[in-house]
Structures are given as structure tokens and as C-alpha cells.
Amino acid sequence: MITFSAELKADAAARTISGKIVPYDGEVGMTSAGAVVFERGAINIAESSNVKLLLEHDPKQPIGRAQFFNETEDGIYASFKISKSSRGTDALIEAAEELRTGLSVGVMVNAAKPKNGVLYVSSAELLEVSLVQAAAFKSAAVTDIAASEDEVAEPTQPTESETVVEETTAVEATPTVEAAAVEAARPAVTAMAYSKPRIELTAAKYAEQSIRAALGDEDARQYLVAADSTVNNPGLVPTRQLSEIINPLGTTIRPSIEAITRGVLPDAGMTFEIPKITAMPAVAEIAQGNAFQDTDMTSDFLSVTVKKYAGQQTFSVELLDRTSPAFFDELVRNMGAAYAKATDAAVNAAIITGASLDATTTVTFPTAAELLGVVARGAASVYNATLGLSNPFARNMIVNTSQWSNIMTLNDSGRPIYTASQPQNAGGAVTPTALQGNVAGLNLYVTPNTASGTDTDGSILIVNPDAYTWYESPTYRLRAETTATGQVTIGYYGYGAIATKVGAGAFKNNKA
């Protein structure tokens, strides 16, 4: 889903917020998916009356519903009727006081094309619109605030008798408000305060509301809050569910990609070419009167293949509609973690394939002396192979988690070589609390995204980052619903290409 901000107007008297939600004319906005341009007519609005206005894209905080949408040459305009809830009134206050000054759309992209680092969206479905703290454009600001006296209220405090909770009857208290003066230059809009309602509190009612709250019913959740805050009946102690989610399986780190250079993927084609010098002209000492050394410079093209990395999740529409919004957030985060793992593993494999193999063998987990030997031989090998690059030196070391563990054990008479801070042990810094460090002058990157975590050749890589480049597009999310089967499919994908510009710009260990 892409979120995109634009300008708004708020009318506190009519309880409406309106404004441009999407600009056209090639205007670039910085969204949750990066730089984005919406092409004219790109956004489809299936049923305008079903579009809700949320607060900061939080499905748990609806504040209004769309009245109409109007598409013009320069963008899409919309107007929203704001709820008379305290949250809706607060939103009007924040708009009036310029605390939230933008409108932002949430869309599901159906078709888009990247170009020069910008994603051009040609087809998308509007999911929701949100009132946000700030818009993506300088002109996006609250430009009109109006209020009437009956919208302005001073809160009243509940009396002691109004806090009584009865066992079987439910009587809602009538809200009490007082009108306050309205400033001529800038109206003050204050949220109304309601006296605390009496609620029906029985075991059966509590159980029913607990179930409805678990399915996402906001009124039921408010009932539980009121019940739990006003009474402590035996047998009605609920089991709380925290909003945090425990997930020890997914991570979005990409150490192998971080250890090399990055580039922007070309906007078209599944292959692209990079010119590469294959032979240098020669200069030699020539005797007087003899012909010049005649050796031509030659070049060729390095062809780089673009690959797609994609995955999907299929689940029922009931799960999407009736479960906690945290489910969708966690699903998208986990799909991003899976994408990160697949792309980082592909880059790690490409470096291992292109790297020069150390002519000297070592044990699976090198000693301190053997590790220094790998670094020394690797540094010299990489330098000789990348002399033509702007920086021909090896600067990074990539290891798997098993080698990381081994490096932390290397010691000098019991003193850790790579973790101590004293000058006599200042060979680098490697700690169990960070996947980056320094070993013998090389920046250390630890990756869990390898084919094997133990003893393969290439578990230690000495790399000149300029010798390998990872080109990548933005990532995309698609949603498809099949009403016949009641299934929803979420797709997550992107395109990437690893260019091995100088294979010998990497050097790998050779286990015995």
C-alpha cells in the first residue's frame, strides 16, 4: 500500500474536511514506497461512500466518511463528513490549530513503472484517506477554518452519582455542554465532554463484548474499557492481549548488499549492458628511431541479467476484514523480511561464485595467524585485480555467522584480539551485540543469508565494494480478491540485478 499526502481545508462548523488528496501534472511525492507520481486517472474509487477518513492511517481510528470525490485536470478533490465523536472533534481542533495539516491516500497499486528512481503509478485502488500531521508538498496546508458557537463546548465533569454501575439496567447519560465565546480572528473549537454513561455489566454481556472486541468492534472495545475501569467483579478478570508480536524468524538486514555498491535499476528490460575495458594500450621503452609500441585498447559489454524476487500469501476475506490490523502489518513486514533474505542470499552467492579462491588452505575455522594470512593474501589479490578502479583496495570482509563466532574466540594469552580496547589488543572490534565491526583493518559484515552457515569455501570473503554492484527497483505490493472462493492474495515483489564487474575483486577462503 502506498500512502501519499496532499492539501486540505477544514470546516469545523459543517464538520467537514476537504481538499486535494492526489495531485496530477507529474508532481512527485515522497510516499511510503519512495518517490511516486500518480498518472491522470490512475486511482479507481469503487464506492465513494465506503471510503473512510482515518487518523494517520490507523484503521482503529476512523474519524469520518467521504461525501464526494471530484477528479479534475490537476488532481482528485474530496470532502469528508467528520464524526461527532470526541476523536472527530479533536481532529477538527488539530486541523484548526495547524497540528494536522495534510490529507494522505492509501492505495493498492495494480500497475506501475519505475523511471529514474520514481515510481509512475498508472492503476491503483483507493483503500482509505487519512488526516495526517504534514503533507508532502509545501502548498499542502489548512487554508480555511470556520466554527459556529454550538460546535464549541466546555467539558463538564461527571458527578459522583453518575459513576455508579448497575447490574441489569443500561441508561445512557445525557451530555452536558456549555457554549463558549468564539474568537473573531481564529475560532476555538473544543471537544465536548460527556458524563460517564451507565452500562449493563453482566457476565454474559461482558463475554459477548469481549468476543466482538476481538473481532475489531470499536464499540465493544470501549465497553470493556468502561467495565474494567469502573468495577472489579469476581469472575470478570479478562486476559489481556498485548499489541506486540513475537517474531524470531524474520529480519530485513542485508549485510552482503551493504558490503558492496548500490545502483538504480534501469527503467526497462530484463537485461542491461555496462561497457568494460578488456585490454589496455601499452607503453614501452623504445630505442631512438624505432616504431612506437602498438597495442590497441579494446572493450566489450558486461551483460547483467535482471531477476524478479516475489512471494505471496493467500488467506480468507474474513481474516482480512475481521482480524486485528496488526495481522496485515506483520504480514507485510514478514514478506519484506523474506524479500530481504532472498536478495541478500543471491548477492552472497554471486560474490562467492566470482571471487578468487585462496591458493593456501586453512582449517574450517582459522586460527588468528591463519585469519591474518587470509586477510593479507586477499588484500594483495584484490588490489592487483582492481587497479583500474578509482579505489583499488579491499575494504570489506563478509563472513557467515559461524565464522563470526570463531573470530570472537581468537585471543592473545586469553585476551580477546578483536574485542579488547587496550592498544596491545587493538586488532579490530568484533562484538556479540553487533553484526558489523572491524577485523585487521577491514569493515566486517556478518550475514545469516548464506546457503550454508558452516564450512563452505567463501565463508570468509575479502571484497572491494566497487567490484560488485547491486541494482534494484522499488518493491511492490499487489492485492487480488477472488469472490468465488472468498480468498485474498497479497503479492510482494521487486526486481534486482547483481553486476560482477570484476570477479577477482573478491577473494574467498579455501578450507582444507
PDB file of N, CA and C in Angstrom, residues 321-413:
ATOM      1  N   ASP A 321     -10.861  -8.879   6.985  1.00  0.00           N
ATOM      2  CA  ASP A 321     -11.856  -7.919   7.453  1.00  0.00           C
ATOM      3  C   ASP A 321     -12.065  -7.937   8.962  1.00  0.00           C
ATOM      4  N   ARG A 322     -11.923  -9.125   9.576  1.00  0.00           N
ATOM      5  CA  ARG A 322     -12.362  -9.262  10.953  1.00  0.00           C
ATOM      6  C   ARG A 322     -11.236  -9.453  11.961  1.00  0.00           C
ATOM      7  N   THR A 323     -10.005  -9.492  11.501  1.00  0.00           N
ATOM      8  CA  THR A 323      -8.915  -9.658  12.448  1.00  0.00           C
ATOM      9  C   THR A 323      -8.296  -8.315  12.787  1.00  0.00           C
ATOM     10  N   SER A 324      -7.342  -8.342  13.698  1.00  0.00           N
ATOM     11  CA  SER A 324      -6.668  -7.116  14.102  1.00  0.00           C
ATOM     12  C   SER A 324      -5.844  -6.558  12.943  1.00  0.00           C
ATOM     13  N   PRO A 325      -5.781  -5.217  12.790  1.00  0.00           N
ATOM     14  CA  PRO A 325      -4.919  -4.629  11.751  1.00  0.00           C
ATOM     15  C   PRO A 325      -3.464  -5.039  11.906  1.00  0.00           C
ATOM     16  N   ALA A 326      -3.076  -5.455  13.119  1.00  0.00           N
ATOM     17  CA  ALA A 326      -1.698  -5.885  13.326  1.00  0.00           C
ATOM     18  C   ALA A 326      -1.351  -7.086  12.461  1.00  0.00           C
ATOM     19  N   PHE A 327      -2.366  -7.888  12.097  1.00  0.00           N
ATOM     20  CA  PHE A 327      -2.108  -9.051  11.238  1.00  0.00           C
ATOM     21  C   PHE A 327      -1.550  -8.608   9.896  1.00  0.00           C
ATOM     22  N   PHE A 328      -2.208  -7.626   9.258  1.00  0.00           N
ATOM     23  CA  PHE A 328      -1.765  -7.174   7.949  1.00  0.00           C
ATOM     24  C   PHE A 328      -0.406  -6.493   8.043  1.00  0.00           C
ATOM     25  N   ASP A 329      -0.208  -5.692   9.088  1.00  0.00           N
ATOM     26  CA  ASP A 329       1.085  -5.027   9.260  1.00  0.00           C
ATOM     27  C   ASP A 329       2.209  -6.049   9.404  1.00  0.00           C
ATOM     28  N   GLU A 330       1.975  -7.085  10.214  1.00  0.00           N
ATOM     29  CA  GLU A 330       3.001  -8.104  10.424  1.00  0.00           C
ATOM     30  C   GLU A 330       3.222  -8.931   9.168  1.00  0.00           C
ATOM     31  N   LEU A 331       2.132  -9.190   8.411  1.00  0.00           N
ATOM     32  CA  LEU A 331       2.262  -9.937   7.164  1.00  0.00           C
ATOM     33  C   LEU A 331       3.161  -9.198   6.184  1.00  0.00           C
ATOM     34  N   VAL A 332       2.924  -7.908   6.018  1.00  0.00           N
ATOM     35  CA  VAL A 332       3.735  -7.120   5.084  1.00  0.00           C
ATOM     36  C   VAL A 332       5.186  -7.055   5.553  1.00  0.00           C
ATOM     37  N   ARG A 333       5.387  -6.900   6.866  1.00  0.00           N
ATOM     38  CA  ARG A 333       6.757  -6.848   7.391  1.00  0.00           C
ATOM     39  C   ARG A 333       7.479  -8.173   7.145  1.00  0.00           C
ATOM     40  N   ASN A 334       6.783  -9.287   7.344  1.00  0.00           N
ATOM     41  CA  ASN A 334       7.412 -10.591   7.139  1.00  0.00           C
ATOM     42  C   ASN A 334       7.702 -10.858   5.666  1.00  0.00           C
ATOM     43  N   MET A 335       6.818 -10.379   4.773  1.00  0.00           N
ATOM     44  CA  MET A 335       7.094 -10.544   3.340  1.00  0.00           C
ATOM     45  C   MET A 335       8.306  -9.697   2.947  1.00  0.00           C
ATOM     46  N   GLY A 336       8.444  -8.518   3.578  1.00  0.00           N
ATOM     47  CA  GLY A 336       9.642  -7.714   3.333  1.00  0.00           C
ATOM     48  C   GLY A 336      10.889  -8.391   3.842  1.00  0.00           C
ATOM     49  N   ALA A 337      10.780  -9.086   4.991  1.00  0.00           N
ATOM     50  CA  ALA A 337      11.928  -9.814   5.528  1.00  0.00           C
ATOM     51  C   ALA A 337      12.321 -10.965   4.610  1.00  0.00           C
ATOM     52  N   ALA A 338      11.327 -11.677   4.081  1.00  0.00           N
ATOM     53  CA  ALA A 338      11.621 -12.781   3.153  1.00  0.00           C
ATOM     54  C   ALA A 338      12.273 -12.255   1.875  1.00  0.00           C
ATOM     55  N   TYR A 339      11.814 -11.098   1.397  1.00  0.00           N
ATOM     56  CA  TYR A 339      12.418 -10.478   0.214  1.00  0.00           C
ATOM     57  C   TYR A 339      13.871 -10.100   0.491  1.00  0.00           C
ATOM     58  N   ALA A 340      14.127  -9.533   1.669  1.00  0.00           N
ATOM     59  CA  ALA A 340      15.493  -9.146   2.030  1.00  0.00           C
ATOM     60  C   ALA A 340      16.405 -10.363   2.082  1.00  0.00           C
ATOM     61  N   LYS A 341      15.917 -11.463   2.660  1.00  0.00           N
ATOM     62  CA  LYS A 341      16.732 -12.671   2.765  1.00  0.00           C
ATOM     63  C   LYS A 341      17.065 -13.232   1.386  1.00  0.00           C
ATOM     64  N   ALA A 342      16.068 -13.284   0.485  1.00  0.00           N
ATOM     65  CA  ALA A 342      16.291 -13.851  -0.845  1.00  0.00           C
ATOM     66  C   ALA A 342      17.286 -13.020  -1.648  1.00  0.00           C
ATOM     67  N   THR A 343      17.157 -11.687  -1.602  1.00  0.00           N
ATOM     68  CA  THR A 343      18.053 -10.841  -2.390  1.00  0.00           C
ATOM     69  C   THR A 343      19.467 -10.843  -1.813  1.00  0.00           C
ATOM     70  N   ASP A 344      19.596 -10.818  -0.490  1.00  0.00           N
ATOM     71  CA  ASP A 344      20.928 -10.830   0.119  1.00  0.00           C
ATOM     72  C   ASP A 344      21.633 -12.158  -0.139  1.00  0.00           C
ATOM     73  N   ALA A 345      20.879 -13.269  -0.077  1.00  0.00           N
ATOM     74  CA  ALA A 345      21.470 -14.580  -0.366  1.00  0.00           C
ATOM     75  C   ALA A 345      21.930 -14.666  -1.818  1.00  0.00           C
ATOM     76  N   ALA A 346      21.181 -14.059  -2.746  1.00  0.00           N
ATOM     77  CA  ALA A 346      21.576 -14.066  -4.156  1.00  0.00           C
ATOM     78  C   ALA A 346      22.876 -13.299  -4.367  1.00  0.00           C
ATOM     79  N   VAL A 347      23.025 -12.165  -3.692  1.00  0.00           N
ATOM     80  CA  VAL A 347      24.256 -11.373  -3.812  1.00  0.00           C
ATOM     81  C   VAL A 347      25.429 -12.130  -3.191  1.00  0.00           C
ATOM     82  N   ASN A 348      25.224 -12.744  -2.032  1.00  0.00           N
ATOM     83  CA  ASN A 348      26.283 -13.510  -1.385  1.00  0.00           C
ATOM     84  C   ASN A 348      26.759 -14.645  -2.285  1.00  0.00           C
ATOM     85  N   ALA A 349      25.819 -15.338  -2.929  1.00  0.00           N
ATOM     86  CA  ALA A 349      26.176 -16.447  -3.829  1.00  0.00           C
ATOM     87  C   ALA A 349      26.956 -15.939  -5.039  1.00  0.00           C
ATOM     88  N   ALA A 350      26.558 -14.757  -5.576  1.00  0.00           N
ATOM     89  CA  ALA A 350      27.257 -14.205  -6.737  1.00  0.00           C
ATOM     90  C   ALA A 350      28.694 -13.824  -6.389  1.00  0.00           C
ATOM     91  N   ILE A 351      28.897 -13.267  -5.207  1.00  0.00           N
ATOM     92  CA  ILE A 351      30.263 -12.899  -4.804  1.00  0.00           C
ATOM     93  C   ILE A 351      31.112 -14.151  -4.636  1.00  0.00           C
ATOM     94  N   ILE A 352      30.566 -15.181  -4.012  1.00  0.00           N
ATOM     95  CA  ILE A 352      31.306 -16.440  -3.839  1.00  0.00           C
ATOM     96  C   ILE A 352      31.665 -17.042  -5.187  1.00  0.00           C
ATOM     97  N   THR A 353      30.725 -16.985  -6.145  1.00  0.00           N
ATOM     98  CA  THR A 353      30.979 -17.542  -7.482  1.00  0.00           C
ATOM     99  C   THR A 353      32.077 -16.772  -8.202  1.00  0.00           C
ATOM    100  N   GLY A 354      32.090 -15.438  -8.090  1.00  0.00           N
ATOM    101  CA  GLY A 354      33.072 -14.651  -8.834  1.00  0.00           C
ATOM    102  C   GLY A 354      34.411 -14.508  -8.154  1.00  0.00           C
ATOM    103  N   ALA A 355      34.482 -14.753  -6.843  1.00  0.00           N
ATOM    104  CA  ALA A 355      35.696 -14.487  -6.078  1.00  0.00           C
ATOM    105  C   ALA A 355      36.842 -15.425  -6.451  1.00  0.00           C
ATOM    106  N   SER A 356      38.050 -14.932  -6.281  1.00  0.00           N
ATOM    107  CA  SER A 356      39.250 -15.760  -6.457  1.00  0.00           C
ATOM    108  C   SER A 356      39.422 -16.657  -5.234  1.00  0.00           C
ATOM    109  N   LEU A 357      39.771 -17.934  -5.469  1.00  0.00           N
ATOM    110  CA  LEU A 357      39.967 -18.873  -4.372  1.00  0.00           C
ATOM    111  C   LEU A 357      41.388 -18.767  -3.837  1.00  0.00           C
ATOM    112  N   ASP A 358      41.513 -18.664  -2.531  1.00  0.00           N
ATOM    113  CA  ASP A 358      42.826 -18.597  -1.888  1.00  0.00           C
ATOM    114  C   ASP A 358      43.647 -19.836  -2.255  1.00  0.00           C
ATOM    115  N   ALA A 359      44.877 -19.634  -2.684  1.00  0.00           N
ATOM    116  CA  ALA A 359      45.740 -20.769  -3.026  1.00  0.00           C
ATOM    117  C   ALA A 359      46.217 -21.513  -1.796  1.00  0.00           C
ATOM    118  N   THR A 360      46.126 -20.876  -0.647  1.00  0.00           N
ATOM    119  CA  THR A 360      46.547 -21.503   0.616  1.00  0.00           C
ATOM    120  C   THR A 360      45.322 -21.987   1.369  1.00  0.00           C
ATOM    121  N   THR A 361      45.347 -23.239   1.776  1.00  0.00           N
ATOM    122  CA  THR A 361      44.210 -23.785   2.521  1.00  0.00           C
ATOM    123  C   THR A 361      44.366 -23.513   4.020  1.00  0.00           C
ATOM    124  N   THR A 362      43.228 -23.413   4.691  1.00  0.00           N
ATOM    125  CA  THR A 362      43.209 -23.240   6.144  1.00  0.00           C
ATOM    126  C   THR A 362      42.221 -24.241   6.724  1.00  0.00           C
ATOM    127  N   VAL A 363      42.225 -24.363   8.015  1.00  0.00           N
ATOM    128  CA  VAL A 363      41.216 -25.194   8.663  1.00  0.00           C
ATOM    129  C   VAL A 363      39.869 -24.502   8.510  1.00  0.00           C
ATOM    130  N   THR A 364      38.789 -25.233   8.805  1.00  0.00           N
ATOM    131  CA  THR A 364      37.447 -24.675   8.629  1.00  0.00           C
ATOM    132  C   THR A 364      37.289 -23.362   9.373  1.00  0.00           C
ATOM    133  N   PHE A 365      37.741 -23.332  10.621  1.00  0.00           N
ATOM    134  CA  PHE A 365      37.685 -22.097  11.399  1.00  0.00           C
ATOM    135  C   PHE A 365      39.123 -21.671  11.699  1.00  0.00           C
ATOM    136  N   PRO A 366      39.642 -20.702  10.932  1.00  0.00           N
ATOM    137  CA  PRO A 366      41.067 -20.349  11.013  1.00  0.00           C
ATOM    138  C   PRO A 366      41.487 -19.860  12.398  1.00  0.00           C
ATOM    139  N   THR A 367      42.755 -20.129  12.701  1.00  0.00           N
ATOM    140  CA  THR A 367      43.369 -19.538  13.886  1.00  0.00           C
ATOM    141  C   THR A 367      43.628 -18.062  13.617  1.00  0.00           C
ATOM    142  N   ALA A 368      44.127 -17.354  14.635  1.00  0.00           N
ATOM    143  CA  ALA A 368      44.422 -15.935  14.461  1.00  0.00           C
ATOM    144  C   ALA A 368      45.449 -15.733  13.355  1.00  0.00           C
ATOM    145  N   ALA A 369      46.498 -16.546  13.353  1.00  0.00           N
ATOM    146  CA  ALA A 369      47.540 -16.410  12.331  1.00  0.00           C
ATOM    147  C   ALA A 369      46.984 -16.722  10.949  1.00  0.00           C
ATOM    148  N   GLU A 370      46.163 -17.768  10.852  1.00  0.00           N
ATOM    149  CA  GLU A 370      45.590 -18.127   9.550  1.00  0.00           C
ATOM    150  C   GLU A 370      44.626 -17.050   9.053  1.00  0.00           C
ATOM    151  N   LEU A 371      43.856 -16.473   9.955  1.00  0.00           N
ATOM    152  CA  LEU A 371      42.937 -15.412   9.545  1.00  0.00           C
ATOM    153  C   LEU A 371      43.699 -14.205   9.013  1.00  0.00           C
ATOM    154  N   LEU A 372      44.772 -13.813   9.693  1.00  0.00           N
ATOM    155  CA  LEU A 372      45.587 -12.702   9.204  1.00  0.00           C
ATOM    156  C   LEU A 372      46.200 -13.030   7.848  1.00  0.00           C
ATOM    157  N   GLY A 373      46.541 -14.310   7.629  1.00  0.00           N
ATOM    158  CA  GLY A 373      47.070 -14.726   6.334  1.00  0.00           C
ATOM    159  C   GLY A 373      46.038 -14.579   5.236  1.00  0.00           C
ATOM    160  N   VAL A 374      44.773 -14.964   5.530  1.00  0.00           N
ATOM    161  CA  VAL A 374      43.700 -14.803   4.546  1.00  0.00           C
ATOM    162  C   VAL A 374      43.516 -13.329   4.213  1.00  0.00           C
ATOM    163  N   VAL A 375      43.522 -12.456   5.231  1.00  0.00           N
ATOM    164  CA  VAL A 375      43.355 -11.025   5.001  1.00  0.00           C
ATOM    165  C   VAL A 375      44.502 -10.470   4.160  1.00  0.00           C
ATOM    166  N   ALA A 376      45.733 -10.853   4.492  1.00  0.00           N
ATOM    167  CA  ALA A 376      46.900 -10.329   3.773  1.00  0.00           C
ATOM    168  C   ALA A 376      46.902 -10.783   2.318  1.00  0.00           C
ATOM    169  N   ARG A 377      46.674 -12.077   2.098  1.00  0.00           N
ATOM    170  CA  ARG A 377      46.668 -12.584   0.712  1.00  0.00           C
ATOM    171  C   ARG A 377      45.480 -12.011  -0.062  1.00  0.00           C
ATOM    172  N   GLY A 378      44.342 -11.888   0.611  1.00  0.00           N
ATOM    173  CA  GLY A 378      43.165 -11.345  -0.056  1.00  0.00           C
ATOM    174  C   GLY A 378      43.340  -9.892  -0.433  1.00  0.00           C
ATOM    175  N   ALA A 379      43.940  -9.103   0.449  1.00  0.00           N
ATOM    176  CA  ALA A 379      44.145  -7.685   0.157  1.00  0.00           C
ATOM    177  C   ALA A 379      45.032  -7.503  -1.067  1.00  0.00           C
ATOM    178  N   ALA A 380      46.099  -8.287  -1.151  1.00  0.00           N
ATOM    179  CA  ALA A 380      47.012  -8.182  -2.291  1.00  0.00           C
ATOM    180  C   ALA A 380      46.336  -8.638  -3.574  1.00  0.00           C
ATOM    181  N   SER A 381      45.586  -9.746  -3.509  1.00  0.00           N
ATOM    182  CA  SER A 381      44.898 -10.274  -4.687  1.00  0.00           C
ATOM    183  C   SER A 381      43.877  -9.278  -5.226  1.00  0.00           C
ATOM    184  N   VAL A 382      43.072  -8.713  -4.326  1.00  0.00           N
ATOM    185  CA  VAL A 382      42.042  -7.767  -4.751  1.00  0.00           C
ATOM    186  C   VAL A 382      42.675  -6.508  -5.330  1.00  0.00           C
ATOM    187  N   TYR A 383      43.731  -6.031  -4.730  1.00  0.00           N
ATOM    188  CA  TYR A 383      44.400  -4.828  -5.238  1.00  0.00           C
ATOM    189  C   TYR A 383      44.895  -5.048  -6.664  1.00  0.00           C
ATOM    190  N   ASN A 384      45.564  -6.170  -6.907  1.00  0.00           N
ATOM    191  CA  ASN A 384      46.089  -6.450  -8.251  1.00  0.00           C
ATOM    192  C   ASN A 384      44.982  -6.582  -9.281  1.00  0.00           C
ATOM    193  N   ALA A 385      43.804  -7.066  -8.864  1.00  0.00           N
ATOM    194  CA  ALA A 385      42.709  -7.290  -9.810  1.00  0.00           C
ATOM    195  C   ALA A 385      41.909  -6.023 -10.098  1.00  0.00           C
ATOM    196  N   THR A 386      41.982  -5.029  -9.227  1.00  0.00           N
ATOM    197  CA  THR A 386      41.119  -3.845  -9.386  1.00  0.00           C
ATOM    198  C   THR A 386      41.920  -2.560  -9.504  1.00  0.00           C
ATOM    199  N   LEU A 387      43.119  -2.643 -10.062  1.00  0.00           N
ATOM    200  CA  LEU A 387      43.970  -1.459 -10.187  1.00  0.00           C
ATOM    201  C   LEU A 387      43.303  -0.333 -10.959  1.00  0.00           C
ATOM    202  N   GLY A 388      42.451  -0.677 -11.913  1.00  0.00           N
ATOM    203  CA  GLY A 388      41.830   0.357 -12.746  1.00  0.00           C
ATOM    204  C   GLY A 388      40.669   1.067 -12.088  1.00  0.00           C
ATOM    205  N   LEU A 389      40.183   0.558 -10.973  1.00  0.00           N
ATOM    206  CA  LEU A 389      39.065   1.213 -10.301  1.00  0.00           C
ATOM    207  C   LEU A 389      39.556   2.431  -9.536  1.00  0.00           C
ATOM    208  N   SER A 390      38.635   3.346  -9.239  1.00  0.00           N
ATOM    209  CA  SER A 390      39.023   4.582  -8.564  1.00  0.00           C
ATOM    210  C   SER A 390      39.634   4.306  -7.184  1.00  0.00           C
ATOM    211  N   ASN A 391      39.166   3.246  -6.533  1.00  0.00           N
ATOM    212  CA  ASN A 391      39.747   2.823  -5.261  1.00  0.00           C
ATOM    213  C   ASN A 391      40.015   1.319  -5.366  1.00  0.00           C
ATOM    214  N   PRO A 392      41.268   0.920  -5.574  1.00  0.00           N
ATOM    215  CA  PRO A 392      41.568  -0.489  -5.852  1.00  0.00           C
ATOM    216  C   PRO A 392      41.740  -1.365  -4.615  1.00  0.00           C
ATOM    217  N   PHE A 393      41.470  -0.854  -3.439  1.00  0.00           N
ATOM    218  CA  PHE A 393      41.772  -1.592  -2.214  1.00  0.00           C
ATOM    219  C   PHE A 393      40.569  -2.383  -1.703  1.00  0.00           C
ATOM    220  N   ALA A 394      40.868  -3.538  -1.128  1.00  0.00           N
ATOM    221  CA  ALA A 394      39.843  -4.291  -0.397  1.00  0.00           C
ATOM    222  C   ALA A 394      39.504  -3.510   0.873  1.00  0.00           C
ATOM    223  N   ARG A 395      38.211  -3.345   1.121  1.00  0.00           N
ATOM    224  CA  ARG A 395      37.804  -2.553   2.283  1.00  0.00           C
ATOM    225  C   ARG A 395      36.841  -3.309   3.201  1.00  0.00           C
ATOM    226  N   ASN A 396      36.214  -4.346   2.696  1.00  0.00           N
ATOM    227  CA  ASN A 396      35.192  -5.029   3.475  1.00  0.00           C
ATOM    228  C   ASN A 396      35.458  -6.526   3.594  1.00  0.00           C
ATOM    229  N   MET A 397      34.978  -7.117   4.669  1.00  0.00           N
ATOM    230  CA  MET A 397      35.024  -8.560   4.879  1.00  0.00           C
ATOM    231  C   MET A 397      33.607  -9.036   5.200  1.00  0.00           C
ATOM    232  N   ILE A 398      33.151 -10.056   4.487  1.00  0.00           N
ATOM    233  CA  ILE A 398      31.843 -10.654   4.735  1.00  0.00           C
ATOM    234  C   ILE A 398      32.058 -12.063   5.276  1.00  0.00           C
ATOM    235  N   VAL A 399      31.440 -12.380   6.408  1.00  0.00           N
ATOM    236  CA  VAL A 399      31.560 -13.726   6.971  1.00  0.00           C
ATOM    237  C   VAL A 399      30.176 -14.235   7.336  1.00  0.00           C
ATOM    238  N   ASN A 400      30.040 -15.573   7.430  1.00  0.00           N
ATOM    239  CA  ASN A 400      28.787 -16.133   7.918  1.00  0.00           C
ATOM    240  C   ASN A 400      28.808 -16.163   9.440  1.00  0.00           C
ATOM    241  N   THR A 401      27.716 -16.584  10.039  1.00  0.00           N
ATOM    242  CA  THR A 401      27.603 -16.495  11.496  1.00  0.00           C
ATOM    243  C   THR A 401      28.572 -17.430  12.211  1.00  0.00           C
ATOM    244  N   SER A 402      28.901 -18.566  11.602  1.00  0.00           N
ATOM    245  CA  SER A 402      29.848 -19.482  12.243  1.00  0.00           C
ATOM    246  C   SER A 402      31.245 -18.885  12.292  1.00  0.00           C
ATOM    247  N   GLN A 403      31.682 -18.230  11.219  1.00  0.00           N
ATOM    248  CA  GLN A 403      32.984 -17.578  11.228  1.00  0.00           C
ATOM    249  C   GLN A 403      32.994 -16.395  12.194  1.00  0.00           C
ATOM    250  N   TRP A 404      31.872 -15.690  12.290  1.00  0.00           N
ATOM    251  CA  TRP A 404      31.740 -14.593  13.268  1.00  0.00           C
ATOM    252  C   TRP A 404      31.977 -15.120  14.680  1.00  0.00           C
ATOM    253  N   SER A 405      31.363 -16.254  14.980  1.00  0.00           N
ATOM    254  CA  SER A 405      31.553 -16.865  16.291  1.00  0.00           C
ATOM    255  C   SER A 405      33.016 -17.229  16.519  1.00  0.00           C
ATOM    256  N   ASN A 406      33.666 -17.778  15.481  1.00  0.00           N
ATOM    257  CA  ASN A 406      35.071 -18.172  15.611  1.00  0.00           C
ATOM    258  C   ASN A 406      35.980 -16.960  15.839  1.00  0.00           C
ATOM    259  N   ILE A 407      35.730 -15.876  15.107  1.00  0.00           N
ATOM    260  CA  ILE A 407      36.580 -14.688  15.234  1.00  0.00           C
ATOM    261  C   ILE A 407      36.531 -14.135  16.650  1.00  0.00           C
ATOM    262  N   MET A 408      35.362 -14.208  17.288  1.00  0.00           N
ATOM    263  CA  MET A 408      35.245 -13.682  18.648  1.00  0.00           C
ATOM    264  C   MET A 408      36.032 -14.510  19.665  1.00  0.00           C
ATOM    265  N   THR A 409      36.421 -15.766  19.297  1.00  0.00           N
ATOM    266  CA  THR A 409      37.200 -16.596  20.229  1.00  0.00           C
ATOM    267  C   THR A 409      38.695 -16.374  20.107  1.00  0.00           C
ATOM    268  N   LEU A 410      39.148 -15.733  19.024  1.00  0.00           N
ATOM    269  CA  LEU A 410      40.588 -15.553  18.808  1.00  0.00           C
ATOM    270  C   LEU A 410      41.163 -14.662  19.901  1.00  0.00           C
ATOM    271  N   ASN A 411      42.282 -15.116  20.492  1.00  0.00           N
ATOM    272  CA  ASN A 411      42.795 -14.410  21.659  1.00  0.00           C
ATOM    273  C   ASN A 411      44.319 -14.424  21.694  1.00  0.00           C
ATOM    274  N   ASP A 412      44.832 -13.544  22.527  1.00  0.00           N
ATOM    275  CA  ASP A 412      46.262 -13.449  22.794  1.00  0.00           C
ATOM    276  C   ASP A 412      46.451 -13.709  24.284  1.00  0.00           C
ATOM    277  N   SER A 413      46.894 -14.935  24.614  1.00  0.00           N
ATOM    278  CA  SER A 413      47.056 -15.341  26.018  1.00  0.00           C
ATOM    279  C   SER A 413      45.782 -15.110  26.818  1.00  0.00           C
TER     280      SER A 413
END
